[in-house]
Coordinates of C-alpha atoms in Angstrom, one line a residue:
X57 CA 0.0 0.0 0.0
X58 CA 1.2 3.5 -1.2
X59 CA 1.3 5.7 2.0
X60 CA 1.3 9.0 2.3
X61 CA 4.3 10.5 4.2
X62 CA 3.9 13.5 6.3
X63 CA 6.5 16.7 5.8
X64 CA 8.0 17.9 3.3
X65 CA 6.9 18.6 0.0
X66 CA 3.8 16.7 -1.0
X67 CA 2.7 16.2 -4.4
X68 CA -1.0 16.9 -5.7
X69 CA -2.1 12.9 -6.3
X70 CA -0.7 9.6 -4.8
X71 CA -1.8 6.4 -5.7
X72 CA -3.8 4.8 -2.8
X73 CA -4.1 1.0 -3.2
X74 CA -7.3 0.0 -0.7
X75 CA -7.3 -2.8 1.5
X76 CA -9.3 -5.4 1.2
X77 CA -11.1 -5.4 4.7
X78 CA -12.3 -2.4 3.6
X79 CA -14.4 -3.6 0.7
X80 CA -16.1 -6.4 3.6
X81 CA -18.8 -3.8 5.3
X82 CA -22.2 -4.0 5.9
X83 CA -23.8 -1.2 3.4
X84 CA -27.6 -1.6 4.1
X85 CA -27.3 1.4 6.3
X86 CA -25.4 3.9 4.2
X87 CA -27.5 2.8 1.4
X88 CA -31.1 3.2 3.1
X89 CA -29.9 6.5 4.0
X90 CA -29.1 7.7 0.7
X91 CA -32.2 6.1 -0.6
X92 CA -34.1 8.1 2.4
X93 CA -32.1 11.0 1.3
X94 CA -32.9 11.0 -2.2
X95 CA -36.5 10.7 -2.2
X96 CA -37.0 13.2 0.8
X97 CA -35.1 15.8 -1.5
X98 CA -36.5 15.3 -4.4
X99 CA -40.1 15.7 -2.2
X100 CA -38.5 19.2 -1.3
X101 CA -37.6 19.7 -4.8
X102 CA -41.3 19.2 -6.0
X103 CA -42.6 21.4 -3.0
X104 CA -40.1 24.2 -4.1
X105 CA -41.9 24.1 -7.9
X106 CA -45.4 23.3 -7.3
X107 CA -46.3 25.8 -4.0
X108 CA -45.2 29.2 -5.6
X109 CA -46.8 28.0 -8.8
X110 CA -49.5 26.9 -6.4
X111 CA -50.0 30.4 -5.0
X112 CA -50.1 31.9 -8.5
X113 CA -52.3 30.2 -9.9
X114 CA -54.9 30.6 -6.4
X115 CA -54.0 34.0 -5.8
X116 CA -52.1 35.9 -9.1
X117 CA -49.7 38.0 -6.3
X118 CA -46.0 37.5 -7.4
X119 CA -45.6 39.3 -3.5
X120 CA -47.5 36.3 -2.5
X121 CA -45.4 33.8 -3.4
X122 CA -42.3 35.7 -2.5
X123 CA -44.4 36.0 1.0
X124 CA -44.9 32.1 1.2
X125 CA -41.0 31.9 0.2
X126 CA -40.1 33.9 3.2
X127 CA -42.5 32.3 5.4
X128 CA -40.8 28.7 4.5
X129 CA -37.1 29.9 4.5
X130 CA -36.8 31.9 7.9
X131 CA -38.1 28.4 10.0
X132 CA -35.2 26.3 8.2
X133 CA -32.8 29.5 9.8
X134 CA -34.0 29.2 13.6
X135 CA -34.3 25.4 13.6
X136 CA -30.4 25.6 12.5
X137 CA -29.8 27.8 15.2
X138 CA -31.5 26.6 18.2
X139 CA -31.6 23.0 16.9
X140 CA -28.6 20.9 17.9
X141 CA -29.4 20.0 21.0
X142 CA -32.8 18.9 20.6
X143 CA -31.4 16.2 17.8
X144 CA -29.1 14.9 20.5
X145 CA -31.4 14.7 23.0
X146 CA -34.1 12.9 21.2
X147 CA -32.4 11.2 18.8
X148 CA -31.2 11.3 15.2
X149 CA -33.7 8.5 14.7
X150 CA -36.6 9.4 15.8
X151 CA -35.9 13.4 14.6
X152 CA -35.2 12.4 11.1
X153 CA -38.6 10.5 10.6
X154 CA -40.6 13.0 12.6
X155 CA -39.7 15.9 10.3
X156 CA -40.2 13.7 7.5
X157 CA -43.7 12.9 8.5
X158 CA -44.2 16.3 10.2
X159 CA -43.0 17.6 6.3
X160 CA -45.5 15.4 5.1
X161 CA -48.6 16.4 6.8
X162 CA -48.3 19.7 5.9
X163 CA -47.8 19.4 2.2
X164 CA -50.7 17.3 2.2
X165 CA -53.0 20.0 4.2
X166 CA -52.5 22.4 1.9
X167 CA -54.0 20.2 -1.2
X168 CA -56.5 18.6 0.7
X169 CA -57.7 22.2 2.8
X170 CA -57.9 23.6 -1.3
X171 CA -60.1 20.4 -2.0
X172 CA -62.8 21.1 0.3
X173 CA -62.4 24.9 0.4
X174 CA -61.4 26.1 3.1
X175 CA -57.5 26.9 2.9
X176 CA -56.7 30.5 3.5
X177 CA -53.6 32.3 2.6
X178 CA -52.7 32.4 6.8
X179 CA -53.2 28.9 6.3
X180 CA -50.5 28.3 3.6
X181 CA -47.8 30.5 5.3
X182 CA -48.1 28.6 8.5
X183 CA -48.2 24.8 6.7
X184 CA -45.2 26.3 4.6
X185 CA -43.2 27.6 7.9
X186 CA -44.0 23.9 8.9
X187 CA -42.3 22.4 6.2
X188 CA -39.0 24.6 7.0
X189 CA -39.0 24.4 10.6
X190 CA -39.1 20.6 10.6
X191 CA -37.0 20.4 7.3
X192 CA -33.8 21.3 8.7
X193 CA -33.3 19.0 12.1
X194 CA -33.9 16.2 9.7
X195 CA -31.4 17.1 7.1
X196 CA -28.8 18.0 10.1
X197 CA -29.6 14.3 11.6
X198 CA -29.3 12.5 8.6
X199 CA -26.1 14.0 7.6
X200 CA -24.1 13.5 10.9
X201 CA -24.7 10.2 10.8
X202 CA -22.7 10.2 7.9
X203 CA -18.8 9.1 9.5
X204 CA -20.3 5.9 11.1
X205 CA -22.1 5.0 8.2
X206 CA -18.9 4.3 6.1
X207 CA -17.1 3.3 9.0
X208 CA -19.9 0.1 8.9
X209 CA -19.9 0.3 5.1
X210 CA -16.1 -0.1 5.1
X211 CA -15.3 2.7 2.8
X212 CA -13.4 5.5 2.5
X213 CA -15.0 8.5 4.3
X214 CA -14.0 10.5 1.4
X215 CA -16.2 8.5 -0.9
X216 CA -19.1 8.1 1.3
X217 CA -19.3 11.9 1.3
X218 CA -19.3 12.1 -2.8
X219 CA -21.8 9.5 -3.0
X220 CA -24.0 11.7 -0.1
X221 CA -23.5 15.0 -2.2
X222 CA -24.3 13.0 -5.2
X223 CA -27.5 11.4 -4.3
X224 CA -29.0 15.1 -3.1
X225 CA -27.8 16.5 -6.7
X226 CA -29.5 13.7 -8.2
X227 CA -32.6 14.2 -6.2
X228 CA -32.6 18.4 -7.2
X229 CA -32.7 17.2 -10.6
X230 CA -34.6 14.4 -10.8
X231 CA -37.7 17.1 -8.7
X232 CA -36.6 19.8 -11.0
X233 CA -37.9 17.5 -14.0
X234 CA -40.3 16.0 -12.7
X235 CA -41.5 19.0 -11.4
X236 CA -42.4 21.0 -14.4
X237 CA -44.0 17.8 -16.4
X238 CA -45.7 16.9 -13.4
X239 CA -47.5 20.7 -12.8
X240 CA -48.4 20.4 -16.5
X241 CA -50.1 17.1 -16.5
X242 CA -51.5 16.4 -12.6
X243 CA -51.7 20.5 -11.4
X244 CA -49.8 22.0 -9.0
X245 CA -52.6 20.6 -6.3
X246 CA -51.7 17.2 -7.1
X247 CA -48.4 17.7 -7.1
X248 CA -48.1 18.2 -3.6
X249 CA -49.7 15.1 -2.8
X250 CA -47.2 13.5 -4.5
X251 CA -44.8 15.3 -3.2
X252 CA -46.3 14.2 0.7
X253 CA -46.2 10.6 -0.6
X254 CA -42.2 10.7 -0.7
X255 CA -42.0 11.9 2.4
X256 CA -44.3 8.9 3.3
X257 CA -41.4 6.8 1.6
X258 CA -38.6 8.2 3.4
X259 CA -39.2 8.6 6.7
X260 CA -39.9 4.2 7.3
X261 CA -36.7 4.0 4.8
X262 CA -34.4 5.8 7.4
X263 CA -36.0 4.4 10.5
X264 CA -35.5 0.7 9.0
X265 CA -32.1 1.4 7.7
X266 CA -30.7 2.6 10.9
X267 CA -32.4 0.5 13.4
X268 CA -30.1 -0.8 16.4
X269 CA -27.5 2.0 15.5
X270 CA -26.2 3.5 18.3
X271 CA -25.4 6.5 17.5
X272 CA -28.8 7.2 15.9
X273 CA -30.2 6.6 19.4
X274 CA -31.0 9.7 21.8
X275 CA -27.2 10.1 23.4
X276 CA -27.8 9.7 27.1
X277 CA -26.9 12.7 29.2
X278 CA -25.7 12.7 33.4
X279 CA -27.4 16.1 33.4
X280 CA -31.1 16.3 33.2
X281 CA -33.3 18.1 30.5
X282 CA -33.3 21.6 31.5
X283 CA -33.4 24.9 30.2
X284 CA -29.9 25.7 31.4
X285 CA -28.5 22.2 30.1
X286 CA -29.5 23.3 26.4
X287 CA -28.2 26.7 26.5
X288 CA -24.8 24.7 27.9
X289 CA -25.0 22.0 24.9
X290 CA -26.3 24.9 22.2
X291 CA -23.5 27.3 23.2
X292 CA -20.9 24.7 23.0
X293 CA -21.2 23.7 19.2
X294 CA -21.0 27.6 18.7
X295 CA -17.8 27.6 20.4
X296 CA -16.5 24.8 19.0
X297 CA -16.7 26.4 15.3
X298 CA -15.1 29.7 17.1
X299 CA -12.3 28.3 18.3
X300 CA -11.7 26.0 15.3
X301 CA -10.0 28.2 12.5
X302 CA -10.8 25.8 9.5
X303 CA -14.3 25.3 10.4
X304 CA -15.0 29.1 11.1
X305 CA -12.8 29.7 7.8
X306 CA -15.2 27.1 6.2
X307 CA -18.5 29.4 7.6
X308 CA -17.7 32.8 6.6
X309 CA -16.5 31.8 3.1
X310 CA -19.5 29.4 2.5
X311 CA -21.3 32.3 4.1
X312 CA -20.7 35.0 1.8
X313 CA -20.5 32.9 -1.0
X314 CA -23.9 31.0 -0.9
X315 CA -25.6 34.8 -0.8
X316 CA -23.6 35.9 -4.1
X317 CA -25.0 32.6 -6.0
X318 CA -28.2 33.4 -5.0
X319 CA -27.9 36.5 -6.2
X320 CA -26.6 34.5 -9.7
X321 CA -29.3 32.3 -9.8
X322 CA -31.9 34.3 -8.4
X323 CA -31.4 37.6 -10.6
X324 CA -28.4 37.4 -12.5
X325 CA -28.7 34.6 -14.5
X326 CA -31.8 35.0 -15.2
X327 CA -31.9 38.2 -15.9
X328 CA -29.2 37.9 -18.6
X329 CA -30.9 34.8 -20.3
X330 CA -33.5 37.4 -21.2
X331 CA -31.9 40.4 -22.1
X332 CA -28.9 38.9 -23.9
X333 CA -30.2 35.0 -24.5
X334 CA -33.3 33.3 -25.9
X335 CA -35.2 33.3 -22.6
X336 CA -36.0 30.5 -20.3
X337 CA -35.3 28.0 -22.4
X338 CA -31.6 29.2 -22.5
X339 CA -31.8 29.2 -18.6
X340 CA -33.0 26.3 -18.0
X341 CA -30.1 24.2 -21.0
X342 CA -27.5 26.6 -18.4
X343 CA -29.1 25.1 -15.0
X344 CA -29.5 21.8 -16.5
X345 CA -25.4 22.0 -17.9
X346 CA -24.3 22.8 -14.3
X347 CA -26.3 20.6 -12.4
X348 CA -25.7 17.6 -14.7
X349 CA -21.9 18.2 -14.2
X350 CA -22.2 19.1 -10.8
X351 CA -23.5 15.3 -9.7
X352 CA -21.0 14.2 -12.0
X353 CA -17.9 15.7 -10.1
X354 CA -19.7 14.6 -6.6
X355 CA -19.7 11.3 -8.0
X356 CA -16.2 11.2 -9.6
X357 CA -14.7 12.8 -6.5
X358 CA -15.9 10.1 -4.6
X359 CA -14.2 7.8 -6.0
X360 CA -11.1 8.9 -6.7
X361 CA -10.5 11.9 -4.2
X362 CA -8.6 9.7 -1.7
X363 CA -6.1 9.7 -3.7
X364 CA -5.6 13.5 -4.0
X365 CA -4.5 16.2 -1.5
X366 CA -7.7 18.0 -0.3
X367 CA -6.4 21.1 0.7
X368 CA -5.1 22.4 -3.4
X369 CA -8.0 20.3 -5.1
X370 CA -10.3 23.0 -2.9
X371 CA -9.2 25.7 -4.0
X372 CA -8.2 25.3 -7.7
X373 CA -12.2 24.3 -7.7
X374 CA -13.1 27.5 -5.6
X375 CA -11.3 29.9 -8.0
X376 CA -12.9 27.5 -11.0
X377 CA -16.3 28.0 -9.4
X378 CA -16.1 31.6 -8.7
X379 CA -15.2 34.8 -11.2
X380 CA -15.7 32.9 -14.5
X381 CA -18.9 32.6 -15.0
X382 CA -19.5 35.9 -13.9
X383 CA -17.0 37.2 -16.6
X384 CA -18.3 35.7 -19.4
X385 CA -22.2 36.5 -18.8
X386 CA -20.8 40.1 -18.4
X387 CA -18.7 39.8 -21.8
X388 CA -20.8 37.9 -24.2
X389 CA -24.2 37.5 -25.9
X390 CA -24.3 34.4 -26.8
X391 CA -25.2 31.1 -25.5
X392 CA -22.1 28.8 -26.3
X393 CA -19.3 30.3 -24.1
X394 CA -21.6 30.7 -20.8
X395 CA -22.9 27.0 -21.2
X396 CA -19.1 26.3 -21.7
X397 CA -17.8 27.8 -18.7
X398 CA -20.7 26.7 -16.1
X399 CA -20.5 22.9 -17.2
X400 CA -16.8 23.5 -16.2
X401 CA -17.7 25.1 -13.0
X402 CA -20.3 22.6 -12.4
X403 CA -17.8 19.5 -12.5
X404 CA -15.6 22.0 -9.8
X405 CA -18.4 22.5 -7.8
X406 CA -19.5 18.6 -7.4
X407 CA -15.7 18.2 -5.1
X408 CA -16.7 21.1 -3.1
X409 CA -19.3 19.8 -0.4
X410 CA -17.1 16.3 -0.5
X411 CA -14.8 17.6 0.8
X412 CA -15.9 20.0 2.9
X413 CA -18.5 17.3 4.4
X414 CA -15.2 15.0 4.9
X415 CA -13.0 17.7 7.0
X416 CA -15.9 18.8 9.6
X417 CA -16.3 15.1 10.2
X418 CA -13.1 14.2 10.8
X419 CA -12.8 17.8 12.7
X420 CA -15.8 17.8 14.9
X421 CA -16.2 14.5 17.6
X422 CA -19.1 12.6 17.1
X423 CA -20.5 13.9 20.2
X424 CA -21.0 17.2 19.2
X425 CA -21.7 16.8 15.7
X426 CA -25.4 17.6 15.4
X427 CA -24.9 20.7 17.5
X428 CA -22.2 21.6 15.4
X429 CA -23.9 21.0 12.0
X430 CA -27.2 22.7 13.5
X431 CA -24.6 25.5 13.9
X432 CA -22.6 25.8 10.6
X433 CA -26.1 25.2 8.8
X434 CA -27.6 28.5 10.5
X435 CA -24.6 30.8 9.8
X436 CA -24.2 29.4 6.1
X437 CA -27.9 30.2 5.2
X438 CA -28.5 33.9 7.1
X439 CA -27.0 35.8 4.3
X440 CA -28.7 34.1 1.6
X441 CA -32.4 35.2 1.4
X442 CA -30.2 39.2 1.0
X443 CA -28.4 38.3 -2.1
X444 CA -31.0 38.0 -4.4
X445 CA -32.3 41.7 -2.8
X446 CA -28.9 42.9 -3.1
X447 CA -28.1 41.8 -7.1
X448 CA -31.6 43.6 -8.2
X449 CA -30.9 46.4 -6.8
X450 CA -27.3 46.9 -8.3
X451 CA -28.8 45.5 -11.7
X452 CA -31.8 48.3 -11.1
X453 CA -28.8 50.8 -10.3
X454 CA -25.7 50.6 -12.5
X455 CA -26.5 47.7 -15.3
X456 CA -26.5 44.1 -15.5
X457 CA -22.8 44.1 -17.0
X458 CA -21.1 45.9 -14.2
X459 CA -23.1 44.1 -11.4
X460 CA -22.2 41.0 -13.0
X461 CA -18.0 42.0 -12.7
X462 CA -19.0 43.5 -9.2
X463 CA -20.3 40.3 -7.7
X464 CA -17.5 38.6 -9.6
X465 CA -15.0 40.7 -7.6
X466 CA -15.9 40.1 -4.4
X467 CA -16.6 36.2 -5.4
X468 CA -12.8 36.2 -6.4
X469 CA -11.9 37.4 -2.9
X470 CA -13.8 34.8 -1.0
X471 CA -12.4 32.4 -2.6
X472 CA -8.6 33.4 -2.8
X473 CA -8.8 32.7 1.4
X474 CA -8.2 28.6 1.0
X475 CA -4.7 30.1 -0.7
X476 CA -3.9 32.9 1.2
X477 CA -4.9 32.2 5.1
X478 CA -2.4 29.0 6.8
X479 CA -5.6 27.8 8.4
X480 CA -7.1 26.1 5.2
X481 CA -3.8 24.0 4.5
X482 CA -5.3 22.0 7.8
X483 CA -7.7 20.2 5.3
X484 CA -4.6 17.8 4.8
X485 CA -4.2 17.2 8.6
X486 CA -7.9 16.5 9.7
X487 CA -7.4 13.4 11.0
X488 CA -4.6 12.0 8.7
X489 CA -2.9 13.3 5.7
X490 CA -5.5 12.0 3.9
X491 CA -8.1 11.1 6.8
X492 CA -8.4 8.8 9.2
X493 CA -10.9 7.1 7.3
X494 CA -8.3 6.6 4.4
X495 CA -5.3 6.2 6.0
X496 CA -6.3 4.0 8.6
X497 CA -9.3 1.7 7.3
X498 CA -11.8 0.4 9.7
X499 CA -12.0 -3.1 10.4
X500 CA -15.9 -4.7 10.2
X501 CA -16.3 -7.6 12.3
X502 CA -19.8 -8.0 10.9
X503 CA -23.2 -6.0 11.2
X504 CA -24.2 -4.4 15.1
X505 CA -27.9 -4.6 15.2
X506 CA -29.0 -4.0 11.5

């Protein structure tokens, strides 16, 4: 086996020859999950299409639906932030099939309260704050179980973080199809129901799949339930990111730079699609380009990224992902060179959330990883609902071109910190060189409960 040596100068690939205990696993577990995973998204996915087209069909309010949107986003915000401890203390189990029930029900209400007549608009806003207050605890619950689900599965942590990344990309694309035929041929109505059915699916998917795992139990605690207990738990995850530089590096960036792509796929790109392009139809071959070669680079990632350094395949990806696009939509009219350059991105974008999945989990101890991930989830998503606000009014102010090389500027900052700032070289050191999942394989004596 090909090692990889610490000091010294490293180079950017070494070939990593697996062992072959760690091919021997029990993978019912990872696999349920990402099956759970991939229907419950793609459920989310259809939500996302058929409510706003829901509310303007009902209603004919564009402020309506951007109400409703509000309504659902700023729940998934405070769960994150208050929602750590309440996963640990219940159980990642029983949290992650309440909120996909909970998600459920109210998908289904909204439908069914049309049906017979009754639904008011009140009525949508609060089933639609449902749906994001019990969205996020069951993401966050689902995802830290992610480290002991390759451990079991005998595979490289690396890899079980593409094929995680991967399955949700799949799912966004698989709702995003199916959510435009389906609108068309059942209504938007019946589209929620189906979109309640999957979380029907999911939720006995995960609870089956992870039954008699420990750590998907409620973690037991010497101190009792108490008000001053949580503050203690909630306040150490926050602490934990604060004192960590890589993970609060990891925050900020991922902070600043998830509220300049909304602003790009919000506004930007579509306004440009119809000024300079041939409409939607142009905007949706562009989404479709980058999403199609954003699961691909998930996938291929995970599969070969053990064998690569982490901390220079970050950030050549960041810098890919970044200015780019935003130069070419500013410099061109035409349809080639933009669908060019985001299919590019896209494939640099699909290592991004691999790897950034891989060095939290090897960062953060098992014990605090819901409260930790309740954490970075809140502080990645509070800037984003601005940047769509902020890119129309620069477009309203000085011009789609130089908003477009504004927001490129100050994307190129954010991501020249992975090469400027020491901390970020500590992606290479999480763990292992390469992780303690790849470096030092896990042996499987054989399944524990499943």
């Amino acid at each position: 086996m090909t090692c990889f040596v610490r000091g010294g100068r490293f180079p950017l690939w070494e070939t990593t020859v697996v062992p072959e205990d760690f091919l021997t696993g029990d993978r019912r577990a990872l696999t349920a999950v990402l099956a759970a995973n991939l229907v419950s998204i793609t459920g989310n996915c259809l939500t996302y299409m058929g409510v706003p087209w829901f509310v303007l069909q009902s209603t004919g309010s564009a402020a309506k639906a951007g109400i409703v949107a509000f309504c659902t986003l700023l729940p998934v915000v405070l769960a994150a932030l208050v929602g750590g401890p309440v996963i640990d203390r219940i159980g990642r189990r029983r949290v992650s099939v309440a909120s996909d029930l909970a998600c459920g029900i109210a998908v289904a209400a909204i439908p069914l309260l049309q049906f017979v007549g009754i639904l008011q608009f009140w009525m949508l806003c609060v089933l639609m704050a449902m749906t994001g207050l019990f969205r996020s605890p069951g993401e966050t619950a689902r995802g830290v179980l992610l480290p002991t689900l390759a451990e079991r599965a005998g595979m490289p942590l690396t890899r079980a973080a593409g094929l995680y990344d991967g399955a949700a990309r799949c799912a966004a694309l698989t709702g995003s199809a199916l959510g435009g035929v389906l609108i068309a041929v059942l209504g938007a109505e019946n589209v929620l129901l189906v979109d309640a059915a999957t979380f029907a699916v999911s939720a006995p998917l995960f609870a089956f799949g992870v039954r008699g795992l420990p750590e998907a139990q409620a973690q037991r605690r010497v101190e009792p339930a108490s008000l001053r207990a949580y503050r203690r738990e909630l306040a150490e995850g926050y602490r934990f990111v604060a004192a960590t530089p890589l993970l609060l590096g990891l925050c900020l960036m991922t902070l600043m730079t998830r509220g300049l792509d909304q602003g790009w796929s919000a506004v930007l790109l579509p306004v440009d699609a119809r000024q300079e392009l041939d409409g939607s139809i142009d905007l949706g071959l562009l989404n479709a380009a980058f999403g199609v070669c954003a699961l691909t680079g998930a996938l291929v990632y995970g599969a070969v990224g053990s064998r690569f350094r982490r901390w220079p395949v970050f950030t050549i990806a960041f810098l890919i992902v970044g200015l780019p696009r935003f130069v070419v939509a500013a410099s061109t009219d035409t349809f080639a060179p933009l669908a060019m350059i985001m299919a590019v991105e896209g494939l640099a974008c699909g290592v991004l959330n691999p790897i950034m999945a891989t060095v939290t989990y090897e960062t953060v101890p098992e014990e605090l990883r819901s409260r930790v991930l309740s954490a970075t989830t809140a502080a990645v998503q509070m800037v984003t609902p601005l940047g769509g606000l902020a890119a129309g009014f620069l477009v309203d102010s000085v011009g789609l071109p130089s908003t477009l090389l504004t927001v490129g500027g100050v994307y190129l900052l954010a991501t020249l910190c992975p090469a400027i700032f020491p901390a970020w070289r500590q992606m290479d050191s999480t763990g292992s060189p390469h992780g303690r999942a790849e470096s030092s394989p896990p042996r499987v004596s054989g399944p524990k409960g499943v």
